[in-house]
Coordinates of C-alpha atoms and ligand atoms in Angstrom, one line a residue:
Chain A
M1475 CA 1.7 -20.3 -22.8
L1476 CA 2.6 -17.4 -20.3
T1477 CA 4.3 -14.2 -21.8
L1478 CA 5.2 -11.2 -19.7
N1479 CA 5.6 -8.3 -21.7
S1480 CA 7.5 -5.5 -20.2
I1481 CA 6.2 -6.0 -16.8
A1482 CA 7.0 -3.3 -13.9
K1483 CA 6.0 -3.4 -10.2
T1484 CA 6.2 -0.8 -7.6
Y1485 CA 5.0 -1.0 -4.2
Q1486 CA 3.6 2.3 -2.6
T1487 CA 4.0 2.4 1.3
D1488 CA 3.2 5.3 2.9
K1489 CA 6.1 7.7 1.9
I1490 CA 8.6 5.2 0.4
E1491 CA 8.2 3.7 -3.0
T1492 CA 9.8 0.3 -3.9
I1493 CA 10.8 -0.8 -7.3
A1494 CA 10.2 -4.3 -7.2
L1495 CA 10.5 -5.2 -11.1
K1496 CA 11.1 -3.3 -14.0
E1497 CA 11.0 -4.0 -17.7
I1498 CA 10.7 -7.8 -17.4
N1499 CA 10.0 -9.6 -20.7
L1500 CA 9.7 -13.4 -20.4
N1501 CA 7.9 -16.3 -22.3
I1502 CA 7.4 -19.6 -20.8
K1503 CA 6.6 -22.3 -23.2
K1504 CA 4.3 -25.0 -22.5
G1505 CA 6.0 -28.0 -21.0
E1506 CA 9.0 -26.1 -19.7
F1507 CA 10.7 -26.5 -16.3
I1508 CA 12.3 -23.2 -15.7
S1509 CA 13.7 -22.0 -12.5
I1510 CA 14.4 -18.6 -11.4
M1511 CA 17.1 -17.6 -9.2
G1512 CA 18.5 -14.3 -7.4
P1513 CA 19.7 -12.7 -4.3
S1514 CA 17.0 -12.1 -1.5
G1515 CA 14.7 -9.2 -2.1
C1516 CA 15.6 -8.7 -6.1
G1517 CA 12.0 -9.4 -7.0
K1518 CA 11.4 -13.2 -7.7
S1519 CA 8.5 -13.9 -5.6
T1520 CA 6.7 -10.5 -7.2
L1521 CA 7.3 -12.0 -10.5
L1522 CA 5.8 -15.2 -9.7
N1523 CA 2.8 -13.5 -8.0
I1524 CA 2.5 -11.8 -11.1
M1525 CA 2.5 -14.7 -13.3
G1526 CA 0.1 -16.6 -11.2
L1527 CA -2.3 -13.6 -11.2
L1528 CA -1.8 -12.9 -7.5
D1529 CA -0.9 -9.7 -7.9
A1530 CA -1.2 -7.0 -10.6
P1531 CA 1.5 -5.4 -12.5
S1532 CA 2.0 -1.6 -12.3
D1533 CA 2.9 -1.5 -16.0
G1534 CA 2.9 -3.8 -18.9
S1535 CA 0.9 -6.8 -19.5
V1536 CA 0.7 -10.5 -18.7
S1537 CA -1.2 -12.9 -21.5
I1538 CA -2.1 -16.6 -20.9
D1539 CA -2.8 -18.7 -23.9
G1540 CA -2.6 -15.7 -26.1
V1541 CA -5.2 -13.8 -24.0
E1542 CA -4.2 -10.6 -21.9
I1543 CA -5.6 -11.0 -18.3
S1544 CA -6.4 -7.3 -17.8
S1545 CA -9.5 -7.9 -19.8
Y1546 CA -10.8 -10.4 -17.1
Q1547 CA -12.9 -9.0 -14.0
D1548 CA -12.3 -10.9 -10.6
K1549 CA -14.5 -13.9 -11.5
G1550 CA -12.7 -14.4 -14.5
L1551 CA -9.0 -14.2 -13.0
A1552 CA -10.5 -16.3 -10.1
S1553 CA -11.6 -19.4 -12.7
I1554 CA -8.0 -18.8 -14.4
R1555 CA -6.3 -19.3 -11.0
N1556 CA -8.3 -22.2 -10.4
E1557 CA -8.1 -24.1 -13.9
K1558 CA -5.0 -23.0 -15.3
I1559 CA -2.5 -22.3 -12.2
G1560 CA -1.3 -24.3 -9.4
F1561 CA 0.7 -22.6 -6.5
I1562 CA 3.3 -23.9 -4.2
F1563 CA 4.6 -21.8 -1.2
Q1564 CA 7.7 -21.7 0.8
S1565 CA 5.7 -21.8 3.9
F1566 CA 2.8 -24.5 2.6
H1567 CA -0.3 -22.2 3.4
L1568 CA -2.2 -25.4 4.6
I1569 CA -5.6 -24.4 6.3
Q1570 CA -4.7 -26.0 9.7
D1571 CA -8.1 -26.8 10.7
L1572 CA -8.7 -29.0 7.7
R1573 CA -7.5 -32.6 7.6
V1574 CA -5.3 -33.3 4.7
I1575 CA -7.9 -34.6 2.3
D1576 CA -9.7 -31.4 2.8
N1577 CA -6.9 -29.3 2.3
V1578 CA -6.2 -31.0 -0.8
E1579 CA -10.0 -31.0 -2.1
L1580 CA -10.3 -27.3 -1.5
P1581 CA -9.6 -25.8 -5.1
L1582 CA -12.2 -28.4 -6.3
L1583 CA -14.6 -26.8 -4.0
Y1584 CA -14.7 -23.7 -6.7
R1585 CA -15.8 -25.7 -9.5
K1586 CA -19.0 -27.8 -10.2
I1587 CA -17.7 -31.0 -9.2
S1588 CA -19.6 -33.8 -7.1
A1589 CA -18.4 -34.4 -3.8
K1590 CA -17.7 -37.9 -4.8
Q1591 CA -15.4 -36.5 -7.6
R1592 CA -13.7 -34.4 -5.7
R1593 CA -12.7 -36.9 -3.1
H1594 CA -11.5 -39.4 -6.0
L1595 CA -9.2 -36.7 -7.6
A1596 CA -7.8 -35.7 -4.2
L1597 CA -7.0 -39.4 -3.3
Q1598 CA -5.5 -39.4 -6.9
A1599 CA -3.2 -36.5 -6.3
L1600 CA -2.2 -37.5 -2.5
E1601 CA -1.3 -40.8 -4.2
K1602 CA 1.1 -39.0 -6.8
V1603 CA 2.9 -37.1 -4.0
G1604 CA 3.0 -40.6 -1.8
L1605 CA 0.8 -39.4 1.1
K1606 CA -2.2 -41.7 0.7
A1607 CA -1.8 -43.0 4.0
R1608 CA -2.3 -39.6 5.6
V1609 CA -5.4 -38.3 4.4
D1610 CA -7.2 -37.9 8.1
H1611 CA -4.2 -36.1 9.5
F1612 CA -4.2 -32.5 10.3
P1613 CA -1.5 -30.6 9.1
S1614 CA 0.1 -29.9 12.3
Q1615 CA 0.5 -33.8 12.5
L1616 CA 3.0 -33.7 9.7
S1617 CA 6.5 -32.9 9.1
G1618 CA 7.5 -30.1 7.1
G1619 CA 8.4 -32.4 3.9
Q1620 CA 5.0 -34.2 4.0
Q1621 CA 3.1 -30.6 4.4
Q1622 CA 4.7 -29.3 1.2
R1623 CA 3.7 -32.7 -0.5
V1624 CA 0.1 -31.8 0.6
A1625 CA 0.6 -28.6 -0.7
I1626 CA 1.5 -29.9 -3.9
A1627 CA -1.2 -32.5 -4.0
R1628 CA -3.4 -29.2 -3.4
A1629 CA -1.7 -27.6 -6.5
I1630 CA -2.0 -30.4 -9.0
V1631 CA -5.6 -31.7 -7.7
G1632 CA -7.2 -29.5 -10.5
K1633 CA -4.7 -30.7 -13.2
P1634 CA -3.5 -27.3 -13.9
E1635 CA -0.8 -26.5 -17.0
L1636 CA 1.2 -24.2 -15.1
L1637 CA 2.8 -25.0 -11.6
L1638 CA 4.3 -22.0 -10.0
A1639 CA 6.4 -22.8 -6.9
D1640 CA 7.9 -20.2 -4.6
E1641 CA 11.0 -21.6 -2.9
P1642 CA 9.1 -24.8 -2.5
T1643 CA 12.3 -26.5 -0.4
G1644 CA 13.0 -23.1 1.2
N1645 CA 12.0 -24.7 4.7
L1646 CA 13.1 -27.9 4.0
D1647 CA 16.4 -30.0 4.7
S1648 CA 18.1 -31.3 1.9
H1649 CA 16.7 -34.7 1.9
M1650 CA 13.4 -33.5 1.9
G1651 CA 14.0 -30.8 -0.5
N1652 CA 15.3 -33.8 -3.1
E1653 CA 11.9 -35.6 -2.4
I1654 CA 10.1 -32.4 -3.3
M1655 CA 12.2 -31.8 -6.5
Q1656 CA 11.6 -35.6 -7.4
I1657 CA 8.1 -34.9 -7.4
L1658 CA 8.1 -32.2 -9.7
E1659 CA 10.3 -33.5 -11.9
S1660 CA 7.9 -36.5 -12.5
L1661 CA 5.0 -34.1 -12.8
H1662 CA 7.2 -32.4 -15.5
K1663 CA 7.9 -35.7 -17.2
D1664 CA 4.8 -37.6 -16.8
D1665 CA 2.2 -35.1 -16.9
N1666 CA 4.1 -32.4 -19.3
T1667 CA 3.2 -29.9 -16.7
T1668 CA 5.0 -26.4 -17.1
I1669 CA 6.8 -25.7 -14.1
V1670 CA 8.3 -22.3 -12.7
M1671 CA 10.2 -22.6 -9.7
V1672 CA 11.8 -19.9 -7.4
T1673 CA 15.0 -21.4 -5.7
H1674 CA 18.3 -20.3 -4.0
D1675 CA 19.7 -23.7 -4.6
D1676 CA 22.0 -24.4 -7.5
E1677 CA 22.0 -27.9 -7.6
L1678 CA 18.4 -27.9 -8.0
A1679 CA 18.2 -25.2 -10.4
K1680 CA 20.7 -27.3 -12.7
R1681 CA 17.9 -30.0 -12.9
T1682 CA 15.8 -27.5 -14.6
E1683 CA 15.7 -26.8 -18.6
R1684 CA 16.2 -23.0 -18.2
V1685 CA 17.6 -20.7 -15.2
V1686 CA 16.1 -17.1 -15.3
R1687 CA 18.3 -14.6 -13.3
V1688 CA 17.2 -12.0 -11.5
Y1689 CA 19.0 -9.0 -10.1
D1690 CA 17.6 -5.6 -9.0
G1691 CA 14.3 -6.0 -10.6
Q1692 CA 15.6 -7.1 -13.9
L1693 CA 16.4 -10.2 -15.9
I1694 CA 20.0 -10.6 -16.6
H1695 CA 21.1 -12.8 -19.7
Chain B
M726 CA -19.7 -25.8 0.0
L727 CA -22.2 -26.6 3.1
S728 CA -20.4 -29.6 4.2
H729 CA -17.3 -27.6 4.0
I730 CA -18.5 -24.9 6.3
A731 CA -20.0 -27.3 8.8
K732 CA -16.4 -29.0 8.7
L733 CA -14.7 -25.6 9.3
I734 CA -17.1 -24.5 12.0
W735 CA -16.8 -28.1 13.9
N736 CA -12.8 -27.9 13.7
R737 CA -12.8 -24.2 14.9
K738 CA -15.4 -24.7 17.7
R739 CA -13.0 -23.3 20.2
S740 CA -13.0 -20.1 18.7
N741 CA -16.4 -19.9 17.3
L742 CA -17.8 -20.4 21.0
L743 CA -16.8 -16.9 21.6
I744 CA -18.8 -15.6 18.9
I745 CA -21.7 -17.9 19.7
T746 CA -21.7 -16.8 23.2
E747 CA -21.4 -13.2 21.7
V748 CA -24.3 -13.5 19.8
A749 CA -26.1 -15.2 22.6
I750 CA -25.8 -12.3 25.0
T751 CA -26.5 -9.7 22.1
F752 CA -29.7 -11.8 21.2
G753 CA -30.6 -11.9 25.0
V754 CA -30.8 -8.0 25.2
L755 CA -32.1 -7.6 22.0
F756 CA -35.2 -9.8 22.7
A757 CA -35.6 -8.0 26.0
V758 CA -35.7 -4.8 24.4
I759 CA -37.7 -5.9 21.5
Y760 CA -40.2 -7.7 23.8
L761 CA -40.7 -4.5 26.0
G762 CA -40.9 -2.0 23.3
I763 CA -44.0 -4.2 21.8
Y764 CA -45.4 -4.9 24.7
N765 CA -45.6 -1.3 25.9
Y766 CA -46.8 -0.1 22.4
K767 CA -49.6 -2.6 22.5
V768 CA -50.5 -1.8 26.2
F769 CA -50.6 2.1 25.3
N770 CA -52.7 1.7 22.4
T771 CA -55.2 -1.1 24.1
P772 CA -58.3 1.3 24.7
L773 CA -58.9 2.5 28.2
G774 CA -62.6 1.6 28.1
F775 CA -63.5 5.0 29.6
E776 CA -63.7 8.6 28.4
W777 CA -61.6 11.1 30.1
K778 CA -62.1 14.1 28.1
N779 CA -63.7 17.5 29.6
T780 CA -63.9 15.5 32.8
W781 CA -62.5 16.5 36.2
N782 CA -61.6 14.7 39.5
I783 CA -62.5 16.3 43.0
R784 CA -60.4 14.4 45.6
I785 CA -62.2 14.9 49.2
D786 CA -60.1 14.9 52.6
T787 CA -62.5 14.3 55.2
G788 CA -59.8 15.5 57.8
G789 CA -59.9 11.8 59.4
R790 CA -61.5 8.3 59.1
W791 CA -64.5 8.1 57.3
N792 CA -67.8 8.2 59.3
N793 CA -70.1 6.6 57.1
E794 CA -73.5 7.7 59.0
T795 CA -72.8 11.3 58.4
D796 CA -70.3 11.4 55.6
K797 CA -72.4 9.6 52.9
V798 CA -74.9 12.3 53.6
Q799 CA -72.5 15.1 52.7
L800 CA -71.3 13.2 49.8
K801 CA -74.6 12.7 48.3
A802 CA -75.5 16.5 49.0
I803 CA -72.6 17.7 47.1
A804 CA -73.3 15.4 44.2
E805 CA -76.9 16.5 44.2
V806 CA -75.7 20.3 44.1
L807 CA -73.3 19.9 41.4
R808 CA -75.9 17.9 39.3
T809 CA -77.9 20.9 39.1
R810 CA -75.3 23.4 37.7
P811 CA -76.2 23.7 33.7
E812 CA -72.4 23.1 32.5
I813 CA -72.1 19.7 34.4
K814 CA -73.4 16.9 32.4
S815 CA -72.9 14.3 35.3
A816 CA -71.5 13.9 38.7
D817 CA -70.4 10.6 39.7
V818 CA -68.4 9.0 42.7
I819 CA -65.7 6.6 42.6
M820 CA -63.9 4.8 45.1
M821 CA -60.3 4.4 43.3
P822 CA -59.8 7.2 41.0
L823 CA -58.9 7.2 37.6
F824 CA -54.9 7.8 36.6
V825 CA -53.7 7.4 39.9
N826 CA -51.3 4.5 41.1
G827 CA -53.8 3.4 43.9
R828 CA -55.9 0.1 43.2
W829 CA -58.0 -2.1 44.8
R830 CA -56.7 -6.0 44.3
S831 CA -58.8 -9.1 45.1
V832 CA -58.1 -12.8 44.7
E833 CA -61.2 -15.3 44.7
T834 CA -61.8 -18.7 43.5
I835 CA -64.3 -18.6 40.6
N836 CA -65.3 -21.3 38.7
G837 CA -62.4 -23.5 39.8
H838 CA -59.8 -20.7 38.7
R839 CA -57.5 -18.9 41.1
A840 CA -58.8 -15.5 40.1
P841 CA -57.0 -12.2 40.8
Y842 CA -58.7 -8.9 39.8
K843 CA -58.8 -5.5 40.3
A844 CA -62.1 -3.6 41.3
N845 CA -63.6 -0.6 42.1
M846 CA -67.0 0.6 43.5
L847 CA -69.1 3.6 41.8
N848 CA -72.7 4.6 41.8
H849 CA -74.6 2.8 39.1
E850 CA -74.7 5.8 36.6
A851 CA -70.9 6.4 36.8
P852 CA -69.8 3.4 34.1
K853 CA -72.3 5.0 31.8
N854 CA -71.7 8.8 32.1
L855 CA -67.8 7.9 31.6
G856 CA -68.5 6.2 28.0
V857 CA -68.0 2.6 29.6
E858 CA -69.5 0.2 26.9
L859 CA -71.7 -2.7 27.7
V860 CA -71.1 -5.5 26.0
S861 CA -73.8 -7.9 27.3
G862 CA -76.2 -8.3 30.1
R863 CA -77.4 -5.1 31.5
W864 CA -76.1 -2.1 34.1
F865 CA -76.4 -2.7 37.4
G866 CA -79.0 -0.4 39.2
P867 CA -81.7 0.2 41.9
Q868 CA -83.3 -3.2 40.6
D869 CA -80.4 -4.9 42.4
D870 CA -81.3 -3.8 45.8
G871 CA -82.9 -6.2 48.3
Q872 CA -82.6 -9.1 46.2
N873 CA -80.8 -12.4 47.7
Y874 CA -77.4 -11.8 45.6
Q875 CA -75.2 -8.6 45.3
G876 CA -75.1 -7.4 41.9
V877 CA -71.6 -6.9 40.0
M878 CA -70.3 -6.1 36.7
V879 CA -67.1 -7.3 35.3
N880 CA -65.1 -6.6 32.1
Q881 CA -64.6 -9.1 28.9
R882 CA -61.1 -10.1 30.0
F883 CA -62.6 -11.4 33.5
V884 CA -64.8 -13.4 31.5
D885 CA -62.2 -14.7 29.3
E886 CA -59.9 -15.6 31.9
F887 CA -62.0 -17.2 34.4
L888 CA -65.7 -17.7 33.0
D889 CA -64.4 -19.6 29.8
S890 CA -66.9 -22.6 30.3
V891 CA -70.2 -21.0 31.6
E892 CA -72.5 -18.7 30.8
P893 CA -71.2 -15.5 32.4
V894 CA -74.6 -13.5 32.7
G895 CA -76.2 -14.4 35.6
F896 CA -73.4 -16.5 36.9
E897 CA -73.0 -16.7 41.0
F898 CA -70.1 -17.0 43.1
S899 CA -69.4 -16.5 46.5
D900 CA -66.2 -16.0 48.8
P901 CA -65.6 -18.8 51.2
G902 CA -64.1 -16.5 53.5
Q903 CA -67.0 -14.4 54.2
P904 CA -70.0 -17.0 54.5
E905 CA -72.8 -14.6 55.7
A906 CA -72.3 -12.1 52.6
K907 CA -74.7 -12.5 49.9
P908 CA -73.4 -14.3 46.7
K909 CA -72.3 -12.3 43.8
R910 CA -73.9 -12.3 40.5
I911 CA -72.5 -10.9 37.1
V912 CA -75.4 -9.0 35.9
G913 CA -73.7 -7.1 32.9
I914 CA -70.2 -7.5 30.9
F915 CA -68.4 -4.2 30.1
K916 CA -65.8 -4.0 27.3
D917 CA -62.8 -2.6 29.3
F918 CA -61.8 -0.2 32.9
R919 CA -58.3 0.5 32.6
Q920 CA -58.5 2.9 35.8
Q921 CA -54.6 3.3 36.0
G922 CA -54.5 4.5 32.5
E923 CA -52.6 3.5 29.5
F924 CA -49.6 2.2 30.8
S925 CA -51.3 -0.6 33.4
T926 CA -51.5 -4.0 32.4
P927 CA -55.1 -4.7 31.1
G928 CA -56.7 -7.4 33.2
P929 CA -59.8 -8.7 34.9
Y930 CA -62.0 -5.9 36.5
M931 CA -64.8 -5.7 38.4
F932 CA -67.5 -3.0 39.6
F933 CA -69.4 -2.8 42.6
R934 CA -71.8 -0.7 42.9
Y935 CA -72.1 2.4 45.5
N936 CA -75.4 2.6 47.2
W937 CA -76.0 6.3 48.1
E938 CA -78.3 5.6 51.0
Q939 CA -75.9 2.7 52.5
G940 CA -72.7 4.5 51.7
D941 CA -69.8 2.5 52.5
S942 CA -67.7 1.7 55.5
F943 CA -64.3 2.6 53.6
G944 CA -65.8 5.6 52.1
L945 CA -65.8 7.3 48.5
R946 CA -63.3 10.3 48.0
N947 CA -63.5 11.1 44.5
I948 CA -66.1 13.0 42.7
M949 CA -66.0 12.8 39.1
L950 CA -67.5 15.9 36.6
K951 CA -68.3 15.5 33.1
F952 CA -68.5 18.9 31.4
D953 CA -70.3 19.5 28.1
K954 CA -67.3 21.7 26.9
P955 CA -63.7 22.2 28.3
Q956 CA -63.6 24.6 31.3
P957 CA -61.1 27.4 32.0
A958 CA -58.7 27.1 35.0
S959 CA -60.5 29.8 36.9
Y960 CA -63.6 27.5 37.0
E961 CA -61.6 25.5 39.7
K962 CA -61.7 28.4 42.1
D963 CA -65.5 29.0 41.6
L964 CA -65.9 25.0 42.1
H965 CA -64.0 25.2 45.1
Q966 CA -66.1 27.8 46.8
T967 CA -69.1 26.1 45.8
L968 CA -68.1 22.7 47.5
K969 CA -66.6 24.4 50.6
Q970 CA -70.1 26.2 51.1
I971 CA -71.7 22.5 51.4
A972 CA -69.0 21.0 53.4
P973 CA -67.0 23.6 55.2
S974 CA -64.9 21.0 57.2
W975 CA -63.6 19.2 54.0
E976 CA -60.7 19.8 51.9
F977 CA -60.8 19.5 48.1
N978 CA -58.4 18.6 45.5
I979 CA -59.7 19.6 41.9
Q980 CA -57.9 18.5 38.9
S981 CA -58.7 17.8 35.6
F982 CA -58.4 14.2 34.3
K983 CA -56.1 15.8 31.1
N984 CA -53.8 16.8 33.8
L985 CA -53.8 13.6 35.6
R986 CA -53.4 11.5 33.0
Q987 CA -50.4 13.5 31.4
Q988 CA -49.0 13.4 35.2
R989 CA -49.4 9.4 35.1
I990 CA -47.7 9.3 31.5
N991 CA -44.8 11.1 32.8
E992 CA -44.3 9.0 35.8
I993 CA -43.9 6.0 33.6
V994 CA -42.4 7.4 30.3
I995 CA -39.7 9.6 32.2
P996 CA -38.1 6.4 33.9
M997 CA -38.6 4.5 30.8
T998 CA -37.0 7.0 28.7
V999 CA -33.8 6.9 31.2
M1000 CA -34.1 3.2 31.2
A1001 CA -34.0 3.2 27.2
V1002 CA -31.0 5.2 27.0
V1003 CA -29.3 2.7 29.1
V1004 CA -30.4 -0.1 27.3
A1005 CA -29.5 1.8 24.3
F1006 CA -26.1 2.0 25.5
L1007 CA -25.9 -1.7 26.7
L1008 CA -27.0 -2.8 23.2
I1009 CA -24.5 -0.8 21.4
M1010 CA -21.6 -2.3 23.8
V1011 CA -22.9 -5.5 23.0
A1012 CA -23.1 -5.1 19.5
M1013 CA -19.6 -3.5 19.8
G1014 CA -18.3 -6.4 21.3
L1015 CA -19.9 -8.5 18.9
F1016 CA -18.4 -6.4 16.0
G1017 CA -15.0 -6.7 17.5
V1018 CA -15.2 -10.5 17.6
L1019 CA -16.4 -10.9 14.1
W1020 CA -13.6 -8.7 13.0
Q1021 CA -10.8 -10.2 14.8
N1022 CA -12.1 -13.8 13.5
I1023 CA -11.8 -12.3 9.6
N1024 CA -8.5 -10.9 10.4
R1025 CA -6.9 -13.6 11.8
R1026 CA -8.3 -15.3 8.6
I1027 CA -6.7 -13.0 6.2
Q1028 CA -3.9 -15.4 5.0
E1029 CA -6.6 -18.2 4.6
I1030 CA -8.5 -15.7 2.5
G1031 CA -5.3 -15.1 0.4
L1032 CA -4.9 -18.6 0.0
R1033 CA -8.7 -19.2 -1.3
R1034 CA -8.1 -16.6 -3.8
A1035 CA -4.8 -17.9 -5.0
I1036 CA -6.5 -21.2 -5.6
G1037 CA -9.4 -19.7 -7.4
A1038 CA -12.1 -18.3 -5.1
S1039 CA -13.7 -15.4 -6.3
E1040 CA -14.1 -12.3 -4.2
N1041 CA -18.2 -12.8 -3.9
S1042 CA -17.7 -16.7 -2.9
I1043 CA -15.6 -15.6 -0.1
R1044 CA -17.7 -13.0 1.2
L1045 CA -20.6 -15.4 0.8
Q1046 CA -18.7 -18.4 2.9
I1047 CA -17.6 -15.8 5.6
I1048 CA -21.4 -14.6 5.9
G1049 CA -22.5 -17.9 5.9
E1050 CA -20.4 -19.4 8.4
L1051 CA -21.4 -16.4 10.5
I1052 CA -25.1 -16.7 10.0
V1053 CA -24.6 -20.7 11.0
L1054 CA -22.8 -19.5 14.3
A1055 CA -25.4 -16.7 14.9
I1056 CA -28.1 -19.3 14.6
F1057 CA -26.4 -21.6 17.3
G1058 CA -26.1 -18.3 19.4
M1059 CA -29.5 -17.6 19.0
A1060 CA -30.6 -21.1 19.7
A1061 CA -28.6 -21.0 22.7
A1062 CA -30.3 -17.7 24.1
S1063 CA -33.6 -19.0 23.3
I1064 CA -33.3 -21.9 25.7
F1065 CA -33.4 -19.6 28.5
I1066 CA -35.8 -17.2 26.8
I1067 CA -38.4 -19.6 26.4
Q1068 CA -38.6 -20.5 29.8
V1069 CA -40.4 -17.2 30.5
P1070 CA -43.4 -17.9 29.0
L1071 CA -43.4 -21.8 29.4
L1072 CA -43.0 -21.5 33.3
N1073 CA -45.3 -18.3 33.1
L1074 CA -42.4 -16.4 35.0
I1075 CA -43.9 -13.1 34.2
E1076 CA -47.6 -12.7 34.2
A1077 CA -47.6 -10.1 31.5
V1078 CA -45.9 -12.1 28.9
T1079 CA -48.2 -13.7 26.3
W1080 CA -47.4 -16.2 23.4
G1081 CA -48.5 -13.7 20.5
N1082 CA -46.2 -11.1 21.9
F1083 CA -43.5 -13.7 22.3
V1084 CA -43.6 -15.0 18.9
V1085 CA -43.4 -11.6 17.0
S1086 CA -40.6 -10.3 19.5
M1087 CA -38.6 -13.7 18.5
L1088 CA -39.2 -12.7 14.8
L1089 CA -38.0 -9.6 15.1
S1090 CA -34.9 -10.3 17.3
I1091 CA -34.1 -12.8 14.9
S1092 CA -34.1 -10.6 11.9
A1093 CA -32.4 -7.7 13.7
M1094 CA -29.7 -10.0 14.9
L1095 CA -28.9 -11.8 11.5
L1096 CA -28.9 -8.0 10.1
I1097 CA -26.6 -6.9 12.9
V1098 CA -24.1 -10.1 12.1
I1099 CA -24.4 -9.4 8.1
I1100 CA -23.6 -6.0 8.6
C1101 CA -20.9 -6.3 11.1
A1102 CA -19.3 -9.0 8.7
L1103 CA -19.7 -7.5 5.6
Y1104 CA -17.1 -4.6 6.0
P1105 CA -14.1 -6.9 7.4
S1106 CA -14.7 -9.5 4.7
H1107 CA -15.2 -6.5 2.0
S1108 CA -11.8 -5.1 3.1
A1109 CA -9.8 -8.6 3.5
T1110 CA -11.1 -9.4 0.0
K1111 CA -10.0 -6.2 -1.5
L1112 CA -6.3 -6.8 -0.6
S1113 CA -4.6 -8.6 -3.6
P1114 CA -3.9 -12.3 -2.8
A1115 CA -0.2 -11.8 -2.5
V1116 CA -0.6 -9.4 0.0
A1117 CA -3.2 -11.4 1.9
L1118 CA -0.9 -14.5 1.7
H1119 CA 1.6 -12.4 3.8
Y1120 CA -0.7 -10.8 6.0
E1121 CA 0.4 -11.0 9.6
Ligands
ADP449 N1 3.8 -6.0 -0.3 C1 5.0 -5.4 -0.6 N2 4.9 -3.8 0.1 C2 5.9 -3.4 -0.1 N3 7.4 -3.7 -1.0 C3 7.4 -5.0 -1.1 C4 5.9 -5.7 -1.0 N4 6.4 -7.3 -1.5 C5 7.7 -7.1 -1.9 N5 8.3 -5.7 -1.5 C6 9.4 -5.3 -1.8 O1 9.7 -5.5 -3.3 C7 11.3 -6.1 -3.5 C8 10.9 -7.3 -3.9 O2 10.4 -8.5 -3.2 P1 10.2 -9.9 -3.4 O3 9.7 -10.1 -4.6 O4 9.5 -10.5 -2.1 O5 11.7 -10.4 -3.5 P2 12.5 -11.9 -3.3 O6 11.2 -12.8 -3.1 O7 13.3 -12.1 -4.6 O8 13.1 -12.0 -2.0 C9 11.8 -6.3 -2.1 O9 12.5 -5.1 -1.7 C10 10.6 -6.2 -1.1 O10 10.9 -5.4 0.2
MG450 MG1 10.7 -14.4 -2.2

């Protein structure tokens, strides 16, 4: 469902040019659960951001469902991000001034959906991550693991086909990390969601179907 | 989306209070500037009610107090001699001269109103000669002598403010403070007479008639000469000689109304320009403060903007949301400022403030304020959405 075709990414900051990725070819099939591993700074996040259309590659092409995304303008990209992709970040990125339920509803605000339907879907997503009792809390009133579960609920509320998780357990202890992993596994099994997860944890990586290793901006096979 | 914006604003009320306050201050300054601008523009363009072109003023200094018995005779003699000169169309006398700061103010109770007005005394031909327009009734004149009333004339504003419920022509009133004086009777109504020039506040005005035979205990020290065509500056010397021949002990100061008017305008425009510059700086400072606060507000939210785009917001919807939020805050700020501003006309704190000008200034200030907010928000929100979502998410 997602194909990366000789992707390269260089960051240009003032005088320094950082090559974050070079010649990446990767094909992700529908329903796969993939983990990406590699040392810090090797380009994992950059890779995930390009897959999630959060950043444009310097070279190469990204196709989703056979359509090259460079053919889309901002509006088209926004609706692909909104409908096909869910993102989970290491640092949760919840909006602190919104209650749990409003954070989860957020992606649906950018769709034509009634307020009632939004609430219904958000409650459903929160139920999946086991947080139905916390809908009216603010993020600051929750533990890290709970916050990440809210973020997962937000990522899945729009029923995306592809879930991208950038070190989703990186800020959590192993117990909470395991909980998050179990949620991802059940999303994969029950809903056939395609998942790409960046992780440092070998144990977690082993539980996925395929491990992709990145070293110095390149894939190693 | 609207309820989402409402929630965000409410949940961020603390930081939003700063924006609201900043808007309220800017709005207050803006309103004052716009109000003064409109007021002065309107006042300046209100007709004076008289003609000043080709007219000169002779200011008399008798060298001491007015001695009515002798001075009234001398004054009449001068006027009569001047009237015989071919280039002079008319020579009239007036107590408070045109385009100078001096004025005669009076307050009476008229028709149940507390009636403050400004007044002047001039000979009965003077208004006509100055081009004052008669609205109704008749000019006062010798037919008012020896009657059991004192004939006066008032302007239309006087009628509008104090005589709304009665027939103004023929209306009589007397001053309880002077029980032995004859009652005043309004014999005619003239359009206007803005003696102090274009910047003076238009208001009720009354003419008293100067009677050449009786004179006046305070004395009239101004002669107005109307010419058929502009006179050269050298004419002043010639005129001065003539005057000195008739009244050697008097001093005369001769000036054209053209000059007097310009002096009067300068007296007001120069300090007003200085003030306008000061206010412009103030406004720029306040607007920059607002810009800073808005910039900071948007900068603090770059991560949030990155997140929104990551989950599917387009650049346009982000910009619309930010501008929408700020417009709501601006409305709160303007409403807060308006609570104070509206006290001015409500409590009649400043006499010159009228509802008409108030509403126009309000509408203009609101439009200008919204424009300022949108412009101040446009640039930072544009640059924030130009970052890729990945960069915005890690923005510190
Ligand atoms: N926005 C950026 N500007 C400049 N350099 C960047 C930026 N993002 C990442 N990099 C650089 O690109 C390389 C890969 O970064 P990243 O993808 O975050 O690595 P990882 O996620 O594997 O730790 C690093 O050297 C990093 O410093
Ligand atoms: Mg990373």
